[in-house]
XYZ file of C-alpha atoms in Angstrom:
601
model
C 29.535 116.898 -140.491
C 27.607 114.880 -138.048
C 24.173 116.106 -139.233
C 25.080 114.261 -142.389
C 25.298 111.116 -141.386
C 21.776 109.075 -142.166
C 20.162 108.820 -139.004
C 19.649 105.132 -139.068
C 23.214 103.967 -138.637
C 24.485 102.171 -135.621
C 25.132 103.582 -132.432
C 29.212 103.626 -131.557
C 29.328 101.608 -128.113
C 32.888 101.797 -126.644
C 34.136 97.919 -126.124
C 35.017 98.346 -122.094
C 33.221 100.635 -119.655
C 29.480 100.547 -119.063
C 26.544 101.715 -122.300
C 25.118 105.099 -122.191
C 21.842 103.315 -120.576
C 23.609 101.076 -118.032
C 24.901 101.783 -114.859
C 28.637 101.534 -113.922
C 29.420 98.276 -112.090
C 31.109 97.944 -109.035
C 34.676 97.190 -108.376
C 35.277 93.694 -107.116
C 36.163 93.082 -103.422
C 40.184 92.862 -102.699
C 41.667 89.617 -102.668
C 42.183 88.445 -98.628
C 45.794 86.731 -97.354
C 44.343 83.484 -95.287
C 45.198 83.495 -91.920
C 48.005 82.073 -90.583
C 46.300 78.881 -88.987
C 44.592 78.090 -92.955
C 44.917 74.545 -94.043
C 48.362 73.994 -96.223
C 47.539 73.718 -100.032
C 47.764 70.070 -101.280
C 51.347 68.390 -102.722
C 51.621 69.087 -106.737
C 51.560 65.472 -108.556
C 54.771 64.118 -108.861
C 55.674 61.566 -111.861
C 57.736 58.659 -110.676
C 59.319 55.874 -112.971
C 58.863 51.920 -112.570
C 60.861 49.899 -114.459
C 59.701 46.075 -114.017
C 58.836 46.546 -110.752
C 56.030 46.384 -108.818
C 53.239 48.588 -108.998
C 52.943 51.931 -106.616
C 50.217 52.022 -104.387
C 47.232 53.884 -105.238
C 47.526 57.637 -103.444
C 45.368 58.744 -100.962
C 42.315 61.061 -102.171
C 43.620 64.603 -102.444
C 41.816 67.580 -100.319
C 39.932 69.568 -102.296
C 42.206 72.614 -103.478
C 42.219 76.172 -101.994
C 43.204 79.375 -104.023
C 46.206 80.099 -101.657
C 49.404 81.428 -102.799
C 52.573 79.718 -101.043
C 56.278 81.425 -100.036
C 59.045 80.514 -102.683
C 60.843 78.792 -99.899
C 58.416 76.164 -99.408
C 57.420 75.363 -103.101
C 61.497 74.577 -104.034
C 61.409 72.525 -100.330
C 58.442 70.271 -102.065
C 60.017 70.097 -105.335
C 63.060 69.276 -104.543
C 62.683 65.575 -103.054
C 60.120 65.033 -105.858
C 62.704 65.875 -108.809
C 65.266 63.442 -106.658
C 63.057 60.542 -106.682
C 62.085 60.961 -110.239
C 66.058 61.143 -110.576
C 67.088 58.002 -108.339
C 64.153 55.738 -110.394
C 66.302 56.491 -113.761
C 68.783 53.513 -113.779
C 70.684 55.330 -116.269
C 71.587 58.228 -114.108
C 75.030 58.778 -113.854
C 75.884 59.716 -110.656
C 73.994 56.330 -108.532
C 73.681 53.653 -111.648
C 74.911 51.214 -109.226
C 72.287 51.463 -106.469
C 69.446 51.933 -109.117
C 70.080 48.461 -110.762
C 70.924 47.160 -107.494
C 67.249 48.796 -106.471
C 65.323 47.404 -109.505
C 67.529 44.130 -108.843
C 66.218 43.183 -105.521
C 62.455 44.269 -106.681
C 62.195 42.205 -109.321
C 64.280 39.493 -109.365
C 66.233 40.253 -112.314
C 68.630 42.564 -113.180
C 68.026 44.828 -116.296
C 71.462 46.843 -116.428
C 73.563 46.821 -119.160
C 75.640 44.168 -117.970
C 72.930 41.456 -118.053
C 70.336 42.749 -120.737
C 67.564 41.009 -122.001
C 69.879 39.191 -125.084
C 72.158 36.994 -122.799
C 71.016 33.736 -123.178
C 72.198 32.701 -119.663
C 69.595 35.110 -118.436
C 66.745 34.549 -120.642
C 66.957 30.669 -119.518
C 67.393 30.868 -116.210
C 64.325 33.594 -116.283
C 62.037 30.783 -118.709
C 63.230 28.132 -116.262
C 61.885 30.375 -113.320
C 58.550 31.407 -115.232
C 57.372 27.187 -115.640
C 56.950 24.275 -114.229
C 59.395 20.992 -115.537
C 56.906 19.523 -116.939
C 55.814 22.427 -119.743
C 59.832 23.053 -120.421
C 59.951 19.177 -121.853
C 56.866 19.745 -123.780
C 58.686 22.988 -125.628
C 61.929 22.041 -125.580
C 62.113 18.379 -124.847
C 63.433 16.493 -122.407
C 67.565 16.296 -121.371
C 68.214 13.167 -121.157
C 71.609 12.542 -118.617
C 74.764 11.013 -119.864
C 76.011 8.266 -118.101
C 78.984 9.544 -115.897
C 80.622 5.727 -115.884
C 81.159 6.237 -120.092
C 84.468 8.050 -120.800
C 84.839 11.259 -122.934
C 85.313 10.643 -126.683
C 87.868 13.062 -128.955
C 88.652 12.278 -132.602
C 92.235 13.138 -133.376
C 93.958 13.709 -136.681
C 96.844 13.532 -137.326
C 98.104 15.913 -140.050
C 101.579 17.113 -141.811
C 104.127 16.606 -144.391
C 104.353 12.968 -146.528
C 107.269 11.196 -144.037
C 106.770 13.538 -140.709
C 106.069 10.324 -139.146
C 102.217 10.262 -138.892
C 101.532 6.353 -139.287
C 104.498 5.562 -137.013
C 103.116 7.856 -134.244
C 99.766 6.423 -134.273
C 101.115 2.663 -134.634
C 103.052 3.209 -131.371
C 100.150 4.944 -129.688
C 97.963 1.967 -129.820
C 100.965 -0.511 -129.086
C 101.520 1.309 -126.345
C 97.963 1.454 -124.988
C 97.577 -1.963 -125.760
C 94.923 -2.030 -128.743
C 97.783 -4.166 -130.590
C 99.078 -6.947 -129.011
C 103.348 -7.383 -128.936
C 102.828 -10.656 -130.922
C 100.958 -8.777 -134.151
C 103.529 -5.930 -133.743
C 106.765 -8.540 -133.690
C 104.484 -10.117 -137.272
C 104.785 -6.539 -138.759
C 108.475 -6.029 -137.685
C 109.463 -9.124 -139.657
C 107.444 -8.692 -142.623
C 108.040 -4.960 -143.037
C 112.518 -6.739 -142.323
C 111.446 -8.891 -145.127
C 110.431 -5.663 -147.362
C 113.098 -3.621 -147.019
C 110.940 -1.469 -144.944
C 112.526 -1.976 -141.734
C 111.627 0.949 -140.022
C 108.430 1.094 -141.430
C 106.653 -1.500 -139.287
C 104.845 0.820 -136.687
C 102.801 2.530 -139.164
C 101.622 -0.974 -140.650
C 98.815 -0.832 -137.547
C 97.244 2.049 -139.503
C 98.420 1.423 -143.143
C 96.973 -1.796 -143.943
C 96.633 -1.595 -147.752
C 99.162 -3.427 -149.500
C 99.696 -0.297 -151.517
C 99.996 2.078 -148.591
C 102.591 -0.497 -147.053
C 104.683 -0.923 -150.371
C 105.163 2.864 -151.012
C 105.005 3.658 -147.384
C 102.571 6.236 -147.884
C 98.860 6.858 -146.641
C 96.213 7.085 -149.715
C 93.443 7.213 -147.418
C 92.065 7.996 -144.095
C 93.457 5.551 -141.584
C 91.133 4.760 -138.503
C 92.168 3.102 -135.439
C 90.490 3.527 -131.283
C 92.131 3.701 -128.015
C 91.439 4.503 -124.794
C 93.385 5.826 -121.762
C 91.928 5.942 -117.770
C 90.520 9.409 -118.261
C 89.161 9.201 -122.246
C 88.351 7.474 -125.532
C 90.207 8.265 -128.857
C 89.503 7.917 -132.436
C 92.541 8.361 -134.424
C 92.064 9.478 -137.651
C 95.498 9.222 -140.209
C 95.328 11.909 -142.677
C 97.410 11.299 -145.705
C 100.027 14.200 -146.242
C 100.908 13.449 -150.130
C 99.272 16.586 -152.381
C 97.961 14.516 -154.497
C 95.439 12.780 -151.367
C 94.524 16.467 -149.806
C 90.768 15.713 -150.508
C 90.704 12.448 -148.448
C 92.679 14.353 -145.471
C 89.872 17.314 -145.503
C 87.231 14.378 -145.460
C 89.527 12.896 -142.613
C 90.108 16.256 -141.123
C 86.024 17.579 -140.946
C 85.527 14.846 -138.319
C 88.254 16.090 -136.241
C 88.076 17.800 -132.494
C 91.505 18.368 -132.258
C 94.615 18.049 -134.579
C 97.948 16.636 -134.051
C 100.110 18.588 -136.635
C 103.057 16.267 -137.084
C 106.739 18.043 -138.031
C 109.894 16.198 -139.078
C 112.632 17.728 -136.844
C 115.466 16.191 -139.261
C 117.477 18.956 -140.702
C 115.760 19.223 -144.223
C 112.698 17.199 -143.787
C 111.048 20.425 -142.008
C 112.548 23.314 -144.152
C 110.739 20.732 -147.513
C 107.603 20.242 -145.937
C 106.840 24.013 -144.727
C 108.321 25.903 -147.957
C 105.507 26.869 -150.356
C 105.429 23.478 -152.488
C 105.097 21.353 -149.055
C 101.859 20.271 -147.341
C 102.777 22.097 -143.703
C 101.215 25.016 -144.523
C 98.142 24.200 -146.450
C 96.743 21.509 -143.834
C 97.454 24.054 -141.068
C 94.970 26.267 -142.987
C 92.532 23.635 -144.078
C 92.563 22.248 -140.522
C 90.771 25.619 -139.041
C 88.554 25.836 -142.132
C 86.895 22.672 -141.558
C 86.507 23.864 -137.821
C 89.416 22.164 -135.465
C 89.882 24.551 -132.881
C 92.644 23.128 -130.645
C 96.146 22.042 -132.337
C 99.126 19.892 -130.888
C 102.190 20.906 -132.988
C 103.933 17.366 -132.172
C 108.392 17.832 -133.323
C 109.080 14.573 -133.918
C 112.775 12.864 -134.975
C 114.046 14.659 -132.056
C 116.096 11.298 -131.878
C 117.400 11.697 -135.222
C 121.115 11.927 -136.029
C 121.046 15.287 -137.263
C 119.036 16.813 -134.131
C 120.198 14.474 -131.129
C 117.625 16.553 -128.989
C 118.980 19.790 -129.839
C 117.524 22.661 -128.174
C 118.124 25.143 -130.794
C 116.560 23.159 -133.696
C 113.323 22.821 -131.513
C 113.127 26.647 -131.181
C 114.286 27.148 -135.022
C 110.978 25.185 -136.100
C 108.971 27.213 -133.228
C 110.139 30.276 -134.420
C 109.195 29.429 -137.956
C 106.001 27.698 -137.212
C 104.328 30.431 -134.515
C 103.414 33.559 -137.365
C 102.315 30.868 -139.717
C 99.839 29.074 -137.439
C 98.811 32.622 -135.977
C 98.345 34.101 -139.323
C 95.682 30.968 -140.000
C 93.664 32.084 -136.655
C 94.382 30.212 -134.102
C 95.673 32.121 -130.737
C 99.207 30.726 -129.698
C 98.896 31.202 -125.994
C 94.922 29.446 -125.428
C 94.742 27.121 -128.983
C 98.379 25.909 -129.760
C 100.505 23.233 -127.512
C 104.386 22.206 -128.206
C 105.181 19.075 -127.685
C 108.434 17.298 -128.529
C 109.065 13.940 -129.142
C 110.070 10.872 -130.908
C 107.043 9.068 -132.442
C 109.611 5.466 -133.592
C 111.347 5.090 -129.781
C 108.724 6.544 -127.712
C 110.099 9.316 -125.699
C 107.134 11.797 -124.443
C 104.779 9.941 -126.155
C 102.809 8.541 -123.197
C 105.640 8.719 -120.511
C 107.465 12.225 -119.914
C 111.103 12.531 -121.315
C 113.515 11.465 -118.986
C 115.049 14.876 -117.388
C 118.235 13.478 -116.722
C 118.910 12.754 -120.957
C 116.599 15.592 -122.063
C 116.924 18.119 -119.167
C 115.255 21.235 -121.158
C 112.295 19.193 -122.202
C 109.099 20.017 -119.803
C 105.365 19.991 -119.184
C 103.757 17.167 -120.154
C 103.397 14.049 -122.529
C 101.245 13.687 -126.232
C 98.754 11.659 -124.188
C 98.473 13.503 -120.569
C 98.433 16.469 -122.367
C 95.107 14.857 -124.411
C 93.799 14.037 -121.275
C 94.274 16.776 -119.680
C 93.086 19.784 -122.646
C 89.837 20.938 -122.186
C 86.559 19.290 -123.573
C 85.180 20.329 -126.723
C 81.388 21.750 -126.510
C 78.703 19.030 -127.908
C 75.948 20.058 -129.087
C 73.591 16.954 -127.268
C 69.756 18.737 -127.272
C 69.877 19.998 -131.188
C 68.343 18.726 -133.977
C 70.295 15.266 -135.456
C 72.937 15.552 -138.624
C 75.446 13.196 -139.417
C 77.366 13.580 -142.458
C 78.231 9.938 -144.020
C 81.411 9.483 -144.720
C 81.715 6.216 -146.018
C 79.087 3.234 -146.900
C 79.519 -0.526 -147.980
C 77.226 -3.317 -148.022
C 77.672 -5.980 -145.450
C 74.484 -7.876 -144.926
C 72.747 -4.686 -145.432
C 73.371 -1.041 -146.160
C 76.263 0.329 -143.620
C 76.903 4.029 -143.492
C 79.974 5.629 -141.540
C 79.998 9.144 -139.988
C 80.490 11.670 -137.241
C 77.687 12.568 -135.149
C 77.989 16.463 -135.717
C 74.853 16.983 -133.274
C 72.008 15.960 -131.284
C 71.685 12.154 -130.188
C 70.972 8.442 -131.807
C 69.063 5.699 -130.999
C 67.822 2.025 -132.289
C 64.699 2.214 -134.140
C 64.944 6.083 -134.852
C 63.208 6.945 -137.570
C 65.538 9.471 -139.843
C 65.221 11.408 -143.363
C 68.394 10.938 -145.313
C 68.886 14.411 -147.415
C 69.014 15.587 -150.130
C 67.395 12.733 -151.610
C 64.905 13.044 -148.421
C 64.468 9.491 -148.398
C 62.984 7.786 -144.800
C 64.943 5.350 -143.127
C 65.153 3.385 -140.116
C 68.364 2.803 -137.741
C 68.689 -1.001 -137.667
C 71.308 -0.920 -135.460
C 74.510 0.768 -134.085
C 78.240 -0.073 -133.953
C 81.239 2.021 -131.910
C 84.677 2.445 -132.860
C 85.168 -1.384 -131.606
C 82.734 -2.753 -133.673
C 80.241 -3.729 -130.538
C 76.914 -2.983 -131.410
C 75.486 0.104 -128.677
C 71.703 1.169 -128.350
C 72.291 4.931 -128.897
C 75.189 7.258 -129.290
C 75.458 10.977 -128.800
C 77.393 13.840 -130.425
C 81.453 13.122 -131.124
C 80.508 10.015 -131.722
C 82.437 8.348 -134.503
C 79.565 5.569 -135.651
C 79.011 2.965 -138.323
C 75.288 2.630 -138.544
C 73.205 -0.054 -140.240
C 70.224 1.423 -142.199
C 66.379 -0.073 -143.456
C 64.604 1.413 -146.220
C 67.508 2.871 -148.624
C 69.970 0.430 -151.054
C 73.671 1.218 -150.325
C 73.684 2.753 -154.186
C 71.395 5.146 -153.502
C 73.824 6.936 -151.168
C 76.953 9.070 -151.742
C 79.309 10.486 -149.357
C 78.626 13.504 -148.081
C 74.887 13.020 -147.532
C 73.523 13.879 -143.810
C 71.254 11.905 -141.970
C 69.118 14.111 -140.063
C 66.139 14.314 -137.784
C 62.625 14.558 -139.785
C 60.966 17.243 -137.536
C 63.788 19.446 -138.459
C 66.183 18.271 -141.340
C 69.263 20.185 -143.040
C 69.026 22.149 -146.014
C 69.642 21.080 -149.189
C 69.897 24.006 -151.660
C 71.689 24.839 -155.273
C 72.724 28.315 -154.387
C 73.921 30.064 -151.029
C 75.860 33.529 -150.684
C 79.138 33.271 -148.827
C 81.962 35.162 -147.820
C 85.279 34.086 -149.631
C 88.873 34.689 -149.132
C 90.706 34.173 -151.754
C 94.182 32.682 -150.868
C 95.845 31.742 -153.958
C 95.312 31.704 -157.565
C 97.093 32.758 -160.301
C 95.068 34.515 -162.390
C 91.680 36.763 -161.521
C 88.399 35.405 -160.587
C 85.200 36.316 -162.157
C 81.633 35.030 -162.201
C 81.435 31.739 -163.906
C 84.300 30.020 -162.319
C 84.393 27.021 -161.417
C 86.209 24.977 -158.296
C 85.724 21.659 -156.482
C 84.066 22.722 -153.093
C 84.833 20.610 -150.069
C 82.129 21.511 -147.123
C 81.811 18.461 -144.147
C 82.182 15.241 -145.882
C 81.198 16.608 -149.188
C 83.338 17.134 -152.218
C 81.056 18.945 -154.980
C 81.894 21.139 -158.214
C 80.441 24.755 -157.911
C 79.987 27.362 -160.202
C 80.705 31.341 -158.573
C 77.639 32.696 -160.320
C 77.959 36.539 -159.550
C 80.428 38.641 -157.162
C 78.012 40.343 -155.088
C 80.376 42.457 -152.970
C 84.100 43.134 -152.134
C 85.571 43.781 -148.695
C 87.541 47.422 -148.135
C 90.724 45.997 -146.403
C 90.954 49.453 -145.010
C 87.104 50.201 -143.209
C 86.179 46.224 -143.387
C 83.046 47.593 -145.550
C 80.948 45.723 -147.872
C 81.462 47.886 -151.461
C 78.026 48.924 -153.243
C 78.701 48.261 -156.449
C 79.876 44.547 -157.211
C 83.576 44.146 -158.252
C 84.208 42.989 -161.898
C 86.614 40.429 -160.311
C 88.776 38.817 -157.110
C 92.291 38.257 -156.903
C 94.215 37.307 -153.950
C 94.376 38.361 -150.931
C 90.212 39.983 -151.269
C 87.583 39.189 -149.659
C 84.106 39.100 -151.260
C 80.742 38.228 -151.034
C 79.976 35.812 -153.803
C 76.636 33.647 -154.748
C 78.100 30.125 -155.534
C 75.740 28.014 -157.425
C 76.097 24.006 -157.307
C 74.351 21.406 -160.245
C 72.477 19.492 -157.747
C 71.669 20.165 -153.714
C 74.048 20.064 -151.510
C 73.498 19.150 -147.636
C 74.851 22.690 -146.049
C 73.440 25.141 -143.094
C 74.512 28.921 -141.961
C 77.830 29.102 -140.367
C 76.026 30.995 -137.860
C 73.464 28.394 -137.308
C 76.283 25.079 -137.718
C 79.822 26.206 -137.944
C 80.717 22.673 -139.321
C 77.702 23.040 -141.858
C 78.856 26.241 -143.240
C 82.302 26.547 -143.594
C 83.797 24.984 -146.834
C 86.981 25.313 -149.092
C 87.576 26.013 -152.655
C 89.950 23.400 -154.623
C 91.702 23.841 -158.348
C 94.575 22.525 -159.982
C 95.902 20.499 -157.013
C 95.871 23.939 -154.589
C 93.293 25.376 -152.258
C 92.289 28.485 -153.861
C 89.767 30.077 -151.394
C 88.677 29.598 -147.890
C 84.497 30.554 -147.215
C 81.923 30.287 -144.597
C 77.788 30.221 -146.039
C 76.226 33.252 -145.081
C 72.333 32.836 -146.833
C 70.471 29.738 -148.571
C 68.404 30.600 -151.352
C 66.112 27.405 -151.567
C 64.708 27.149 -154.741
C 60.852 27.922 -155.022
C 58.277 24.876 -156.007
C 56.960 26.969 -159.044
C 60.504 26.780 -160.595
C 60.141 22.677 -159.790
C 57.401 22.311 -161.719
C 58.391 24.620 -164.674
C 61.508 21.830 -164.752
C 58.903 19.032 -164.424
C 56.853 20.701 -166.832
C 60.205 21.138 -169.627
C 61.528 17.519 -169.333
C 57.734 16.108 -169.385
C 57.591 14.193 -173.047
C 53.791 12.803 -174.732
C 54.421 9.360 -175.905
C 51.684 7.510 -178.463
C 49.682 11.015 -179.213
C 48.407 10.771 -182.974
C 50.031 12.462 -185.280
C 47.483 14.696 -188.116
């Protein structure tokens, strides 16, 4: 078989051991255990963690390594402390988190646990305040200008409730008392209101000054009237409680920091004013939309013949009252204060109740407690808005409004939206007429303008600042509640919308989404249509732009309600503006744009 094979074919050369021609090599020399006095092998590199700390100094240049072997003993000794420091740098481990943020605390200057992480705004300001001089802070943010300590808080109280609770009458006899009106114009309106018929009515004459208001004895629209105490200055705004004059108490009502919700103690005047036809319960509601966050419920006609200072009628109405004013979101124990009194004789109105008539009555009186309640948060350093809530022409245009934000002075320079027209601030007036070079938010002002006709302004306009004005937009999505409507809503109904100062008719142009009442989820496919009790998400479209921000941006901006047929119908906050593109401007432009004297063929 092997003589076969052609004599030129490759030699087989096995893969290991030495060729046929070569010599075997020789084995290699035994490995030798260093002695006992040999150099120790270096450390093995450890990897350490730095979180915002400062940087670990450079190592020291490594010995050149030896092929050694080391005892199992020693290698888990080194490791050991090398796998605990990589453990102790890990804030997040869970056996020392405290002394590893207290660690990384003390290194750096700021603390990166959990419980002060990088999106607390307390921390991110006091750390930009740290990082720059004064000087480059009022060149980003500008400068804070301090508020003269000698000038007196301001609040703007409303005054809210059932038609005949007594609202006039309480606010007549609060400026009596604090002496804006003088006995001898007081004794003038006893005797004419004696003369009417109306004797009882002549406290509320100080607010009701129409003689229309003062022959029906009811408010049409928004009474104002200033006083001050030692500790603050009040503007007291007089809501009217009638149905039909529920759009002049939300105007009233929107330039509110805290409402006085008025309640006739007089056995059947309560029980008609809180049952479903009465006012009671729709002005406690439309007092949180517009964004009042603190509420007096003030029991007056405890003096009355049918309560005598009862006890048990007091805590009938607070028993009825409590799950109402709960259910519209304000917390009892931190938002809500009882208080009662009697608004015609005086009692607890600025001095307490006498203990020895009244012994269960305690805590303190309508105006201590006023005094007393904590301040409401201005927003002084953001950009300008004031709603107008009013103008008239008096030797120029006047325009009336709460300053919702930021500050005012003489000779500021402001754009007037949405007709974004420039004018100047001639000068400024307080509640007591006195002209004032500036104001600041919570102001209540009346402010003369240049540049702009009084014609050429409508309520619910907002003069703003021109480096950063409001919005004005057609459509915005928003969340809606629906409270209370007969039939369903679909897309393409329409409402009155009341948002600020503003009273506009709106158009629901699509349901976008519905709330699950259950998970609180927004649904995928949009509902067909909203009844009540549902939430949605809704696009509401308005005819011409309306003045309105985010809620999340300006909670007094953004929240609005939803009027028809006499009723509120849904409560809503803005959650995106959809501004209008200039394309689809000038396609409008384009459309109304008519050729006049072209020659005809």
């Amino acid at each position: 078989m092997a003589q076969r094979l052609n004599a030129n074919a490759f030699e087989f050369v096995p893969r290991f051991g030495a060729s046929p021609g070569q010599a075997a090599a020789p084995p290699a020399a035994p490995i030798e255990r260093p002695a006992e006095d040999a150099p120790a092998p270096p450390k093995p590199p450890t990897i350490s963690l730095n979180i915002g700390g400062p940087k670990p100094a450079p190592a020291a240049a490594a010995a050149p390594p030896t092929v050694a072997a080391e005892a199992p003993q020693a290698a888990q000794a080194k490791i050991a402390p090398t796998v605990a420091a990589a453990k102790s740098a890990r804030p997040g481990t869970p056996d020392q988190p405290a002394k590893a943020a207290a660690a990384t605390k003390s290194a750096t200057g700021f603390n990166f646990s959990m419980d002060k992480a990088a999106t607390d705004s307390d921390a991110v300001a006091k750390d930009v305040t740290a990082a720059v001089d004064q000087e480059t802070l009022e060149e980003l943010y500008g400068k804070d200008e301090p508020i003269d300590e000698n000038i007196k808080q301001h609040l703007n109280i409303v005054f809210i409730g059932h038609v005949d609770a007594g609202k006039s009458t309480m606010g007549g006899n609060i400026l009596y008392l604090c002496g804006m009106v003088d006995k001898r114009t007081m004794e003038k309106y006893e005797r004419e209101a004696k003369e009417a018929g109306r004797d009882s009515w002549y406290l509320s004459w100080a607010l009701d000054s129409t003689p229309q208001e003062r022959a029906k004895g009811k408010t049409v629209e928004v009474g104002r009237a200033y006083f001050e105490t030692e500790k603050r200055r009040y503007t007291i705004l007089d809501a009217p409680g009638h149905k039909t004059y529920v759009p002049s108490m939300i105007s009233g009502a929107a330039q509110a920091d805290v409402a006085v919700l008025v309640i006739s103690a007089r056995k059947g005047e309560f029980e008609t004013g809180f049952e479903r036809s009465g006012q009671t319960r729709e002005h406690i509601m439309l007092v949180k939309t517009v964004g009042v966050s603190k509420v007096v419920v003030a029991i007056n006609k405890m003096d009355d013949a049918t309560v005598e200072w009862n006890k048990e009628r007091y805590d009938e109405i607070k028993g009825k009252l409590a799950p109402f004013i709960k259910q519209a979101g304000f917390n009892l124990n931190t938002d809500v204060t009882w208080i009662p009194l009697s608004a015609y004789t005086g009692v607890n109105l600025k001095d307490r109740a006498d203990r020895a008539k009244v012994p269960w009555v305690e805590g303190p009186s309508l105006l201590e407690h006023l005094d007393t309640m904590p301040m409401v948060d201005r927003k002084l350093n953001a950009p300008l808005m004031i709603p107008v809530s009013e103008k008239y022409k008096d030797m120029g245009t006047i325009v009336v409004g709460k300053i919702e934000s930021g500050r005012l002075r003489k000779g500021d320079t402001l754009l007037l939206m949405p007709n974004r027209s420039t004018v100047d601030v001639a000068a400024i007036y307080n509640e007591m007429e006195e002209e004032v070079p500036g104001a600041i938010s919570g102001d209540n002002v009346r402010i003369r303008l240049r540049g702009v006709d009084d014609e050429e302004i409508n309520p619910g306009f907002v003069l703003t600042s021109p480096s950063k004005p409001v919005h004005a937009v057609r459509q915005f999505e928003a969340h809606l509640a629906i409270l209370d409507h007969k039939n369903i809503i679909c897309a393409g109904y329409q409402a009155v919308m009341h948002v600020h100062t503003l009273a506009e008719e709106v158009t629901l142009g699509a349901l976008l989404h519905y709330f699950d009442k259950k998970t609180n989820r927004k649904s995928k496919k949009p509902p067909q249509f909203a009844k009540k009790g549902q939430r949605v998400v809704a696009l509401v479209e308005a005819t011409a732009p309306v003045c309105v921000e985010r809620f999340s941006d300006y909670p007094q901006l953004g929240r609005f309600t939803l009027r028809d047929e006499g009723k509120t119908i849904a409560i809503g906050r803005i959650t995106k503006l959809i501004e209008s593109s200039t394309i689809d401007e000038a396609a409008e432009g384009v459309a109304n744009l008519s050729v006049s004297g072209a020659p005809t063929a």
